[in-house]
Amino acid sequence: MQLRVETASPWDWRWQLRNSISSVEQLAERLSLTPGEQQGAERAAAQGFPIGITPYYFGLVDPSDPSCPIRRQVVPDEAEAREVPGDLRDPLGEEAHSPAPELVQRYPDRALLLVTDQCAVYCRFCTRSRMVGAGEGPRPDQRLEPALEYLRSHPEVRDVILSGGDLLSMATSRVRRVVESVRAISSVETIRLATRVPVVLPMRIDDELLAALRPFHPLWVMTHFNHPKELTSEARAALNRLADAGFPVMNQSVLLRGVNDRAETLEALFRGLIRERARPYYLLQADPVRGTGHLRTPLDVGLGIMDQLQGRLTGIAMPKFIVDTPGGMGKVPVLPEWVVSRRAATDTAPGSTTLRTWRGVEVDYIDPPV
Ligand SMILES: *Cc1c(COP(=O)(O)O)cnc(C)c1O
Ligand code: SF4
């Protein structure tokens, strides 16, 4: 009899990936699809961005509600075929800002290394849908070597974000090798693992993975919870295992129409995250990815939500609201109008600023004399 690793349980992450829903038939078997979803799924299977949903994450879908916030994130819709003004294939101009294959650099001190095109789940709003899920899989060592060589010869890059795709969809030995080779570059100070795995495949955050990565601290985990329903007991346990193993965990949410575009929803999400020691870092305005117009909100919606949350939500749960500017010119934090007016200093009076507080009152701040 041969010994083999037991992977026959739904609590094993490999079982989850092997049993992922990836075809129209599998989807239609489990869900009574609306005509729009049926059409969207057929289009995705034929030519679009692939379908991919772990059984675990599918378990959060409400089968009786087509507007379920989990369902909207992963079940394709016919609207994906629609292009609206401003839509771009590569909204962040990543292809134009690539100093080496699989490397994106848009800021002097940090860069993004795309280590695989696979994910545990394919999110319908994905910014990188032009290349994610293309089926090539984890990048072999020799394909990443030019990017590593670039990082070695550019010591100004001190923060490397490992992304893709989702690196934690790769085998642990492969994750470890990639992290080890970036950690071997002495000028790299921090490494960030950008992953949706704690949300869609929390059982992947197991002891084996944590033991493999711990030697390479400081490693930061950038995760991607979008809705309070995603904070299941399994996901919360995964966040706690990460925190216990010494990983600072930061969350980036994408603001999505019909998913999380209400202050009450985001407040519940952000409060839930800090209870598990994960810091709400960014609330990202959805990028104008081609075929995602139905999932995006006007900028005013995000500004209104930030206005409602300011002062009412503890500061450690307040993310920055960010627009990643089309064309790859960089992220811009945007704020509601807290500054009402400013007056420059004169010969007789110091400068002053009128501020609107969260209570709605206006207060003057007087500068010190020049
Ligand atoms: C978003 C992004 C970063 C990280 O930005 P921070 O504001 O430091 O979190 C770095 N490089 C690229 C190319 C990015 O898109
Ligand atoms: S996990 Fe991230 S990279 Fe993968 S499909 Fe979702 S948003 Fe895109």
Coordinates of C-alpha atoms and ligand atoms in Angstrom, one line a residue:
M1 CA 0.0 0.0 0.0
Q2 CA 1.2 3.4 -0.9
L3 CA 1.2 6.3 1.6
R4 CA -0.3 9.4 0.2
V5 CA -1.3 12.8 1.4
E6 CA -4.9 12.9 2.4
T7 CA -6.6 15.5 0.2
A8 CA -10.0 14.1 -0.1
S9 CA -11.6 16.4 2.4
P10 CA -13.4 19.7 1.7
W11 CA -11.2 21.1 4.5
D12 CA -8.1 20.6 2.4
W13 CA -7.4 23.5 0.1
R14 CA -6.2 21.3 -2.7
W15 CA -9.6 19.6 -2.7
Q16 CA -11.2 23.0 -2.9
L17 CA -9.2 23.9 -6.0
R18 CA -9.7 20.6 -7.7
N19 CA -13.4 20.8 -7.1
S20 CA -13.8 24.5 -8.2
I21 CA -16.7 25.5 -10.3
S22 CA -15.3 26.4 -13.7
S23 CA -17.9 25.7 -16.4
V24 CA -21.3 26.9 -17.3
E25 CA -22.7 23.4 -16.7
Q26 CA -21.3 23.2 -13.2
L27 CA -22.6 26.6 -12.4
A28 CA -26.1 25.9 -13.8
E29 CA -26.3 22.6 -11.9
R30 CA -25.9 24.4 -8.6
L31 CA -27.7 27.6 -9.2
S32 CA -30.8 28.6 -11.1
L33 CA -29.2 31.2 -13.3
T34 CA -31.0 34.3 -14.5
P35 CA -31.0 34.7 -18.3
G36 CA -28.4 37.4 -17.9
E37 CA -26.2 35.2 -15.8
Q38 CA -26.6 32.2 -18.2
Q39 CA -25.6 34.5 -21.1
G40 CA -22.7 35.9 -19.1
A41 CA -21.4 32.5 -18.1
E42 CA -21.6 31.2 -21.7
R43 CA -19.7 34.2 -22.9
A44 CA -17.1 33.9 -20.1
A45 CA -16.6 30.2 -21.0
A46 CA -16.3 30.9 -24.7
Q47 CA -14.1 33.9 -24.9
G48 CA -14.0 36.0 -21.8
F49 CA -12.4 36.0 -18.4
P50 CA -12.8 32.4 -17.0
I51 CA -15.2 31.3 -14.3
G52 CA -13.7 30.0 -11.1
I53 CA -15.4 29.6 -7.7
T54 CA -14.2 27.4 -4.9
P55 CA -16.9 25.3 -3.3
Y56 CA -16.2 27.1 0.0
Y57 CA -16.9 30.5 -1.5
F58 CA -19.8 29.2 -3.5
G59 CA -21.3 28.1 -0.1
L60 CA -21.7 31.9 0.7
V61 CA -23.8 32.5 -2.4
D62 CA -27.5 33.0 -1.8
P63 CA -29.1 30.7 -4.4
S64 CA -32.5 32.5 -4.1
D65 CA -31.1 36.0 -4.6
P66 CA -29.5 37.1 -7.9
S67 CA -28.4 40.3 -6.3
C68 CA -26.5 38.5 -3.5
P69 CA -23.3 40.4 -2.9
I70 CA -21.1 37.2 -3.1
R71 CA -22.9 36.1 -6.3
R72 CA -22.3 39.4 -8.0
Q73 CA -18.6 39.1 -7.4
V74 CA -18.1 35.7 -9.0
V75 CA -21.0 34.8 -11.3
P76 CA -20.6 36.4 -14.7
D77 CA -23.3 38.6 -16.1
E78 CA -24.2 39.5 -19.7
A79 CA -23.2 43.1 -18.9
E80 CA -19.6 42.0 -19.2
A81 CA -20.0 42.2 -22.9
R82 CA -20.8 45.9 -22.6
E83 CA -18.2 48.5 -23.1
V84 CA -18.8 52.0 -21.6
P85 CA -16.9 55.3 -22.1
G86 CA -13.7 55.3 -20.2
D87 CA -13.3 51.5 -20.2
L88 CA -9.8 50.2 -20.8
R89 CA -8.2 46.8 -21.3
D90 CA -5.3 47.7 -19.1
P91 CA -6.7 50.5 -16.9
L92 CA -3.5 51.0 -14.9
G93 CA -1.2 51.1 -17.8
E94 CA 0.8 48.2 -16.4
E95 CA 2.1 47.0 -19.7
A96 CA 3.6 50.5 -20.3
H97 CA 5.2 50.5 -16.9
S98 CA 7.0 47.2 -17.0
P99 CA 10.8 47.4 -16.7
A100 CA 11.1 43.6 -17.0
P101 CA 8.8 40.7 -17.9
E102 CA 6.3 40.1 -15.0
L103 CA 7.4 43.3 -13.2
V104 CA 5.3 46.5 -12.9
Q105 CA 6.9 49.6 -11.5
R106 CA 5.0 52.8 -11.1
Y107 CA 6.7 54.3 -8.1
P108 CA 10.4 54.6 -7.3
D109 CA 10.6 52.6 -4.1
R110 CA 8.2 49.7 -4.8
A111 CA 7.3 47.2 -7.5
L112 CA 4.8 44.5 -8.3
L113 CA 6.0 41.0 -9.3
L114 CA 3.4 38.9 -11.2
V115 CA 4.2 35.4 -10.2
T116 CA 1.3 33.5 -11.7
D117 CA -1.9 34.1 -13.7
Q118 CA -3.9 31.7 -11.6
C119 CA -6.3 32.6 -8.8
A120 CA -8.5 30.6 -6.4
V121 CA -11.5 32.5 -7.6
Y122 CA -12.0 34.7 -10.6
C123 CA -13.5 38.0 -9.5
R124 CA -15.7 39.6 -12.2
F125 CA -14.3 43.0 -11.6
C126 CA -10.6 42.0 -11.7
T127 CA -8.3 44.8 -12.8
R128 CA -6.0 42.4 -14.4
S129 CA -8.6 40.3 -16.3
R130 CA -6.6 40.9 -19.5
M131 CA -4.0 38.4 -18.3
V132 CA -5.3 36.7 -15.2
G133 CA -6.7 33.2 -15.8
A134 CA -5.1 32.9 -19.2
G135 CA -4.1 29.4 -18.3
E136 CA -0.3 29.6 -18.2
G137 CA -0.1 29.1 -14.5
P138 CA 2.9 29.8 -12.1
R139 CA 5.8 31.5 -13.8
P140 CA 8.9 29.2 -13.9
D141 CA 12.1 30.4 -12.3
Q142 CA 13.8 31.4 -15.6
R143 CA 10.8 33.5 -16.6
L144 CA 11.1 35.5 -13.3
E145 CA 14.9 35.8 -13.5
P146 CA 15.0 39.1 -15.5
A147 CA 12.6 40.7 -13.0
L148 CA 14.8 39.5 -10.1
E149 CA 17.9 40.8 -11.9
Y150 CA 16.2 44.2 -12.3
L151 CA 15.5 44.3 -8.5
R152 CA 19.1 43.3 -7.7
S153 CA 20.4 46.2 -9.9
H154 CA 17.8 48.7 -8.6
P155 CA 18.4 48.9 -4.9
E156 CA 16.0 51.9 -4.7
V157 CA 13.1 49.3 -4.9
R158 CA 12.7 48.4 -1.2
D159 CA 9.1 47.1 -1.2
V160 CA 8.1 44.2 -3.5
I161 CA 4.5 43.1 -3.9
L162 CA 4.0 39.5 -4.9
S163 CA 0.8 39.4 -7.0
G164 CA -0.6 37.9 -10.2
G165 CA -2.9 36.1 -10.1
D166 CA -2.8 34.9 -6.6
L167 CA 0.5 33.5 -5.4
L168 CA -1.2 31.4 -2.7
S169 CA -2.9 29.4 -5.3
M170 CA 0.5 27.9 -6.0
A171 CA 2.1 24.9 -4.3
T172 CA 3.7 25.8 -1.0
S173 CA 7.2 24.8 -2.3
R174 CA 6.7 27.2 -5.2
V175 CA 5.5 30.1 -2.9
R176 CA 8.5 29.5 -0.7
R177 CA 11.0 29.5 -3.6
V178 CA 9.6 32.8 -4.9
V179 CA 9.6 34.5 -1.5
E180 CA 13.1 33.2 -0.8
S181 CA 14.5 34.5 -4.0
V182 CA 13.1 38.0 -3.4
R183 CA 14.2 37.9 0.2
A184 CA 17.7 37.1 -1.0
I185 CA 17.9 40.6 -2.6
S186 CA 19.5 42.6 0.2
S187 CA 18.0 45.9 -0.8
V188 CA 14.5 44.6 -0.5
E189 CA 13.2 45.5 2.9
T190 CA 9.5 44.5 2.9
I191 CA 7.7 41.9 0.9
R192 CA 3.9 42.0 0.5
L193 CA 1.8 39.0 -0.4
A194 CA -1.3 40.2 -2.3
T195 CA -3.9 37.5 -2.0
R196 CA -7.6 36.8 -1.9
V197 CA -7.0 33.4 -0.4
P198 CA -8.0 34.3 3.2
V199 CA -11.4 35.3 1.7
V200 CA -12.1 32.6 -0.9
L201 CA -9.9 29.7 0.3
P202 CA -9.2 30.3 4.0
M203 CA -8.1 26.6 4.7
R204 CA -5.1 27.4 2.5
I205 CA -3.6 29.4 5.4
D206 CA -2.4 26.2 7.1
D207 CA 0.5 25.4 9.4
E208 CA 2.6 24.2 6.5
L209 CA 2.3 27.5 4.7
L210 CA 2.9 29.6 7.8
A211 CA 6.0 27.5 8.7
A212 CA 7.3 27.9 5.1
L213 CA 7.0 31.6 5.2
R214 CA 7.9 32.6 8.7
P215 CA 11.7 32.6 8.0
F216 CA 11.2 35.5 5.5
H217 CA 9.7 38.2 7.7
P218 CA 8.9 41.1 7.4
L219 CA 6.1 39.8 5.2
W220 CA 2.9 41.8 5.0
V221 CA -0.3 40.2 3.8
M222 CA -2.6 42.4 1.6
T223 CA -5.9 40.7 1.5
H224 CA -9.2 41.6 -0.2
F225 CA -12.4 41.3 1.7
N226 CA -15.3 43.2 0.1
H227 CA -18.3 42.2 2.2
P228 CA -19.1 41.4 5.8
K229 CA -20.6 38.0 4.7
E230 CA -17.1 37.0 3.8
L231 CA -16.0 37.1 7.4
T232 CA -17.0 33.5 8.2
S233 CA -15.6 31.6 11.1
E234 CA -13.1 30.0 8.7
A235 CA -12.0 33.3 7.3
R236 CA -11.7 34.8 10.7
A237 CA -9.6 31.8 11.8
A238 CA -7.3 32.3 8.8
L239 CA -6.8 36.0 9.7
N240 CA -6.0 35.1 13.3
R241 CA -3.5 32.4 12.2
L242 CA -1.7 35.1 10.0
A243 CA -1.7 37.6 12.9
D244 CA -0.4 35.0 15.3
A245 CA 2.4 34.0 12.9
G246 CA 3.5 37.7 12.9
F247 CA 2.1 38.9 9.5
P248 CA 0.7 42.4 9.6
V249 CA -2.6 42.0 7.6
M250 CA -3.9 44.9 5.6
N251 CA -7.2 44.8 3.7
Q252 CA -8.0 46.5 0.4
S253 CA -11.7 46.5 -0.5
V254 CA -12.9 47.5 -4.0
L255 CA -16.1 49.6 -3.9
L256 CA -18.6 47.7 -6.0
R257 CA -22.1 48.6 -7.1
G258 CA -24.7 46.3 -5.5
V259 CA -22.1 44.6 -3.4
N260 CA -20.7 47.1 -0.8
D261 CA -21.8 50.6 -1.9
R262 CA -23.5 51.5 1.4
A263 CA -21.9 53.0 4.5
E264 CA -23.6 50.4 6.8
T265 CA -22.2 47.5 4.8
L266 CA -18.7 48.9 4.8
E267 CA -18.9 49.8 8.5
A268 CA -19.8 46.2 9.3
L269 CA -16.9 45.0 7.2
F270 CA -14.3 47.3 8.6
R271 CA -15.4 46.7 12.2
G272 CA -15.3 42.9 11.6
L273 CA -11.8 43.2 10.1
I274 CA -10.2 45.0 13.0
R275 CA -11.7 42.5 15.4
E276 CA -9.5 39.9 13.6
R277 CA -6.5 42.2 13.7
A278 CA -6.7 43.1 10.0
R279 CA -6.3 46.8 9.2
P280 CA -8.6 48.4 6.6
Y281 CA -6.0 50.0 4.4
Y282 CA -7.6 51.1 1.1
L283 CA -11.1 51.4 -0.2
L284 CA -10.4 51.4 -3.9
Q285 CA -12.6 53.1 -6.5
A286 CA -13.2 50.3 -9.0
D287 CA -10.8 50.6 -12.0
P288 CA -12.4 51.2 -15.4
V289 CA -11.8 47.6 -16.6
R290 CA -13.5 46.8 -19.8
G291 CA -16.9 45.1 -19.2
T292 CA -17.2 46.1 -15.5
G293 CA -19.4 49.3 -15.9
H294 CA -22.3 47.5 -14.1
L295 CA -20.1 46.9 -11.0
R296 CA -18.7 50.4 -10.7
T297 CA -20.1 53.4 -8.8
P298 CA -19.7 57.2 -9.5
L299 CA -16.9 58.7 -7.5
D300 CA -19.5 60.7 -5.4
V301 CA -20.8 57.4 -3.9
G302 CA -17.4 56.6 -2.3
L303 CA -16.9 60.2 -1.2
G304 CA -20.4 60.2 0.4
I305 CA -19.6 56.9 2.3
M306 CA -16.3 58.3 3.5
D307 CA -18.1 61.4 4.7
Q308 CA -20.6 59.3 6.6
L309 CA -18.0 57.1 8.2
Q310 CA -15.6 59.8 9.3
G311 CA -15.9 60.4 13.1
R312 CA -18.4 57.6 13.5
L313 CA -16.1 54.8 12.8
T314 CA -13.0 54.3 15.0
G315 CA -9.9 55.5 13.2
I316 CA -8.1 52.2 13.1
A317 CA -11.0 50.9 11.0
M318 CA -11.0 53.8 8.5
P319 CA -9.2 53.1 5.2
K320 CA -8.1 55.7 2.7
F321 CA -10.3 56.1 -0.3
I322 CA -8.1 55.7 -3.4
V323 CA -8.5 56.3 -7.1
D324 CA -5.9 54.5 -9.0
T325 CA -5.6 56.9 -11.9
P326 CA -6.3 55.5 -15.4
G327 CA -3.1 55.2 -17.4
G328 CA -1.0 54.2 -14.5
M329 CA -0.1 57.6 -13.2
G330 CA -0.4 56.5 -9.6
K331 CA -2.9 56.2 -6.8
V332 CA -4.5 59.3 -5.5
P333 CA -6.2 59.5 -2.0
V334 CA -9.5 61.4 -2.3
L335 CA -11.3 63.0 0.6
P336 CA -14.6 64.6 1.1
E337 CA -14.3 68.4 1.4
W338 CA -13.2 68.9 5.0
V339 CA -11.4 72.2 4.2
V340 CA -14.1 74.9 3.7
S341 CA -11.8 77.9 3.0
R342 CA -8.2 79.1 3.6
R343 CA -6.9 82.6 4.1
A344 CA -3.3 83.4 3.5
A345 CA -1.3 85.3 6.2
T346 CA -1.2 89.1 5.8
D347 CA 1.0 91.7 7.5
T348 CA -1.5 92.0 10.3
A349 CA -3.1 88.5 10.6
P350 CA -1.8 85.0 10.5
G351 CA -3.1 82.5 7.9
S352 CA -6.2 80.6 8.9
T353 CA -8.3 77.7 7.6
T354 CA -12.0 76.9 8.2
L355 CA -12.6 73.2 8.6
R356 CA -15.9 71.3 8.6
T357 CA -15.9 68.6 11.2
W358 CA -17.8 65.3 11.2
R359 CA -20.3 66.9 13.5
G360 CA -21.1 69.4 10.8
V361 CA -19.8 72.4 12.6
E362 CA -17.2 74.8 11.1
V363 CA -14.1 75.5 13.1
D364 CA -11.2 77.9 12.4
Y365 CA -7.6 76.8 12.7
I366 CA -5.2 79.8 13.1
D367 CA -1.7 79.3 11.9
P368 CA 1.2 80.4 14.1
P369 CA 2.6 83.9 13.3
V370 CA 5.2 84.0 10.5
Ligands
LIG1 C1 -0.9 49.7 -6.0 C2 0.4 49.5 -6.5 C3 1.5 49.6 -5.5 C4 1.3 49.8 -4.1 O1 0.8 51.0 -3.7 P1 0.8 51.4 -2.1 O2 0.1 52.7 -2.2 O3 2.2 51.5 -1.7 O4 0.1 50.4 -1.4 C5 2.8 49.5 -6.0 N1 3.0 49.3 -7.3 C6 2.0 49.2 -8.2 C7 2.4 49.0 -9.7 C8 0.7 49.3 -7.8 O5 -0.3 49.2 -8.7
SF4_2 S1 -8.1 37.3 -6.8 FE1 -7.3 39.3 -7.4 S2 -6.1 38.9 -9.3 FE2 -7.5 37.1 -8.9 S3 -9.3 37.5 -10.1 FE3 -9.7 38.2 -8.0 S4 -9.1 40.4 -8.1 FE4 -8.2 39.4 -9.9

